[in-house]
One Martini backbone bead per residue (centre of mass of N, CA, C, O) as a GRO file, in nm:
protein
  163
    1LEU     BB    1  11.596   4.109   8.368
    2ALA     BB    2  11.261   4.117   8.509
    3ALA     BB    3  11.040   4.347   8.579
    4PRO     BB    4  10.868   4.366   8.812
    5MET     BB    5  10.535   4.349   8.891
    6ALA     BB    6  10.245   4.556   8.917
    7ALA     BB    7  10.010   4.584   9.091
    8ALA     BB    8   9.678   4.575   9.082
    9LYS     BB    9   9.422   4.755   9.062
   10GLN     BB   10   9.240   4.884   9.338
   11PHE     BB   11   8.921   4.877   9.497
   12TRP     BB   12   8.725   5.126   9.698
   13LEU     BB   13   8.553   5.194  10.013
   14MET     BB   14   8.519   5.486  10.212
   15LYS     BB   15   8.425   5.563  10.564
   16SER     BB   16   8.266   5.889  10.639
   17GLU     BB   17   8.201   6.136  10.853
   18PRO     BB   18   8.132   6.443  10.782
   19ASP     BB   19   8.158   6.546  11.115
   20ALA     BB   20   8.479   6.432  11.104
   21TYR     BB   21   8.517   6.376  10.781
   22SER     BB   22   8.526   6.519  10.461
   23ILE     BB   23   8.546   6.575  10.130
   24ASP     BB   24   8.602   6.901  10.185
   25ASP     BB   25   8.834   6.826  10.350
   26LEU     BB   26   8.997   6.668  10.130
   27GLU     BB   27   9.041   6.905   9.937
   28ARG     BB   28   9.175   7.118  10.120
   29ASP     BB   29   9.420   6.855  10.211
   30VAL     BB   30   9.426   6.651  10.011
   31THR     BB   31   9.592   6.477  10.207
   32GLN     BB   32   9.523   6.181  10.431
   33PRO     BB   33   9.480   6.002  10.693
   34TRP     BB   34   9.363   5.690  10.823
   35ASP     BB   35   9.215   5.690  11.090
   36GLY     BB   36   9.054   5.478  11.307
   37ILE     BB   37   9.083   5.187  11.292
   38ARG     BB   38   8.861   4.932  11.454
   39ASN     BB   39   8.908   4.694  11.242
   40TYR     BB   40   9.022   4.417  11.097
   41GLN     BB   41   8.902   4.400  10.838
   42ALA     BB   42   8.984   4.691  10.763
   43ARG     BB   43   9.282   4.674  10.835
   44ASN     BB   44   9.314   4.431  10.595
   45ASN     BB   45   9.250   4.621  10.367
   46MET     BB   46   9.464   4.814  10.376
   47ARG     BB   47   9.685   4.603  10.347
   48ALA     BB   48   9.577   4.559  10.058
   49MET     BB   49   9.700   4.845   9.980
   50ASN     BB   50   9.816   5.071   9.718
   51VAL     BB   51   9.930   5.265   9.537
   52GLY     BB   52   9.673   5.408   9.310
   53ASP     BB   53   9.431   5.327   9.423
   54MET     BB   54   9.055   5.331   9.434
   55VAL     BB   55   8.816   5.561   9.603
   56LEU     BB   56   8.543   5.578   9.753
   57PHE     BB   57   8.362   5.820   9.873
   58TYR     BB   58   8.176   5.772  10.203
   59HIS     BB   59   7.875   5.904  10.372
   60SER     BB   60   7.841   5.824  10.708
   61ASN     BB   61   7.559   5.906  10.897
   62ALA     BB   62   7.385   6.019  10.678
   63LYS     BB   63   7.144   6.236  10.516
   64PRO     BB   64   7.231   6.074  10.306
   65PRO     BB   65   7.411   5.821  10.244
   66GLY     BB   66   7.724   5.803  10.035
   67VAL     BB   67   7.840   5.897   9.730
   68VAL     BB   68   8.098   6.205   9.696
   69GLY     BB   69   8.392   6.053   9.565
   70VAL     BB   70   8.749   6.072   9.538
   71ALA     BB   71   8.997   5.868   9.569
   72LYS     BB   72   9.400   5.777   9.680
   73VAL     BB   73   9.633   5.586   9.730
   74CYS     BB   74   9.971   5.732   9.834
   75LYS     BB   75   9.998   5.554  10.130
   76THR     BB   76  10.069   5.296  10.302
   77THR     BB   77  10.104   5.129  10.545
   78TYR     BB   78  10.092   5.224  10.924
   79PRO     BB   79  10.093   5.333  11.204
   80ASP     BB   80   9.863   5.415  11.410
   81HIS     BB   81   9.926   5.628  11.664
   82THR     BB   82   9.645   5.699  11.812
   83ALA     BB   83   9.713   5.447  11.998
   84TRP     BB   84   9.897   5.613  12.186
   85ASP     BB   85   9.687   5.864  12.263
   86PRO     BB   86   9.507   5.899  12.539
   87LYS     BB   87   9.364   6.176  12.429
   88SER     BB   88   9.223   5.998  12.215
   89LYS     BB   89   8.961   5.806  12.032
   90TYR     BB   90   9.174   5.562  11.981
   91PHE     BB   91   9.284   5.442  12.193
   92ASP     BB   92   9.529   5.187  12.265
   93PRO     BB   93   9.647   4.947  12.519
   94LYS     BB   94   9.661   4.698  12.335
   95SER     BB   95   9.889   4.883  12.146
   96PRO     BB   96  10.179   4.842  12.066
   97GLU     BB   97  10.487   4.976  11.943
   98ASP     BB   98  10.621   4.698  11.911
   99ALA     BB   99  10.328   4.557  11.783
  100PRO     BB  100  10.095   4.697  11.613
  101ARG     BB  101   9.744   4.684  11.537
  102TRP     BB  102   9.709   4.965  11.394
  103GLU     BB  103   9.624   5.115  11.057
  104MET     BB  104   9.734   5.355  10.784
  105VAL     BB  105   9.638   5.557  10.538
  106ASP     BB  106   9.694   5.747  10.278
  107VAL     BB  107   9.469   6.001  10.099
  108GLU     BB  108   9.369   6.151   9.781
  109PHE     BB  109   9.243   6.352   9.595
  110VAL     BB  110   9.031   6.386   9.329
  111GLU     BB  111   8.677   6.400   9.326
  112LYS     BB  112   8.391   6.570   9.328
  113THR     BB  113   8.103   6.479   9.267
  114PRO     BB  114   7.791   6.600   9.117
  115ARG     BB  115   7.685   6.337   9.257
  116MET     BB  116   7.514   6.150   9.490
  117VAL     BB  117   7.526   5.810   9.583
  118SER     BB  118   7.304   5.653   9.735
  119LEU     BB  119   7.233   5.409   9.880
  120GLU     BB  120   6.964   5.368   9.759
  121ASP     BB  121   7.072   5.337   9.484
  122LEU     BB  122   7.276   5.124   9.522
  123LYS     BB  123   7.045   4.925   9.572
  124ALA     BB  124   6.843   4.995   9.322
  125ASP     BB  125   7.094   4.833   9.135
  126PRO     BB  126   7.124   4.565   8.936
  127ASP     BB  127   7.448   4.599   8.908
  128LEU     BB  128   7.491   4.627   9.269
  129GLU     BB  129   7.382   4.405   9.463
  130ASP     BB  130   7.710   4.268   9.517
  131MET     BB  131   7.780   4.505   9.667
  132VAL     BB  132   7.872   4.547   9.988
  133VAL     BB  133   7.722   4.814  10.082
  134THR     BB  134   7.436   4.656  10.036
  135GLN     BB  135   7.506   4.423  10.222
  136ARG     BB  136   7.486   4.580  10.536
  137SER     BB  137   7.732   4.714  10.557
  138ARG     BB  138   7.958   4.823  10.842
  139LEU     BB  139   8.225   4.836  10.658
  140SER     BB  140   8.433   5.094  10.613
  141VAL     BB  141   8.670   4.904  10.466
  142GLN     BB  142   8.599   4.828  10.114
  143PRO     BB  143   8.570   4.621   9.838
  144VAL     BB  144   8.562   4.692   9.477
  145SER     BB  145   8.483   4.645   9.176
  146LYS     BB  146   8.573   4.771   8.881
  147GLU     BB  147   8.270   4.775   8.772
  148HIS     BB  148   8.139   4.902   8.994
  149PHE     BB  149   8.309   5.156   9.026
  150LYS     BB  150   8.238   5.259   8.725
  151HIS     BB  151   7.923   5.266   8.782
  152VAL     BB  152   7.926   5.482   9.016
  153LEU     BB  153   8.078   5.698   8.832
  154LYS     BB  154   7.863   5.740   8.664
  155LEU     BB  155   7.630   5.838   8.819
  156ALA     BB  156   7.813   6.055   8.969
  157GLY     BB  157   7.979   6.225   8.699
  158ALA     BB  158   8.233   6.151   8.693
  159LYS     BB  159   8.565   6.231   8.556
  160THR     BB  160   8.691   6.006   8.642
  161LYS     BB  161   8.895   5.726   8.510
  162VAL     BB  162   8.896   5.392   8.419
  163ARG     BB  163   9.114   5.117   8.292
   0.00000   0.00000   0.00000
């Protein structure tokens, strides 16, 4: 019998407000659950993630917003327990424990990029014009093509290599 084929590596952009959780926080913590996602499209994107998928870490709601680092998925989706905690700002009384509505993944720090690639830089680059984040997307978890991912790493001066 042939071994099952491994899923092809996928690439993502995940947004976090730096005052809530920054690339520096992830560097300190090494791994972190990506909780609090309350958008179905973002949740479905996380459901499509596999261990080893690469992530552009994006500071949103910052001046300027932009890509500041690289992470990777180290644990696939599991129920987001913050939905069941009445003290959490992510509490959702409509999410039953026996059929969770919200999920999260764990991400692992890879690197802080030498240069931030701002949203303005991303939008100004003709090679990135069809990247989801440049299309006025507020989506907090979004797919990125391998080509776009590699291009952003180059712009950021990242050490991370993508094969």
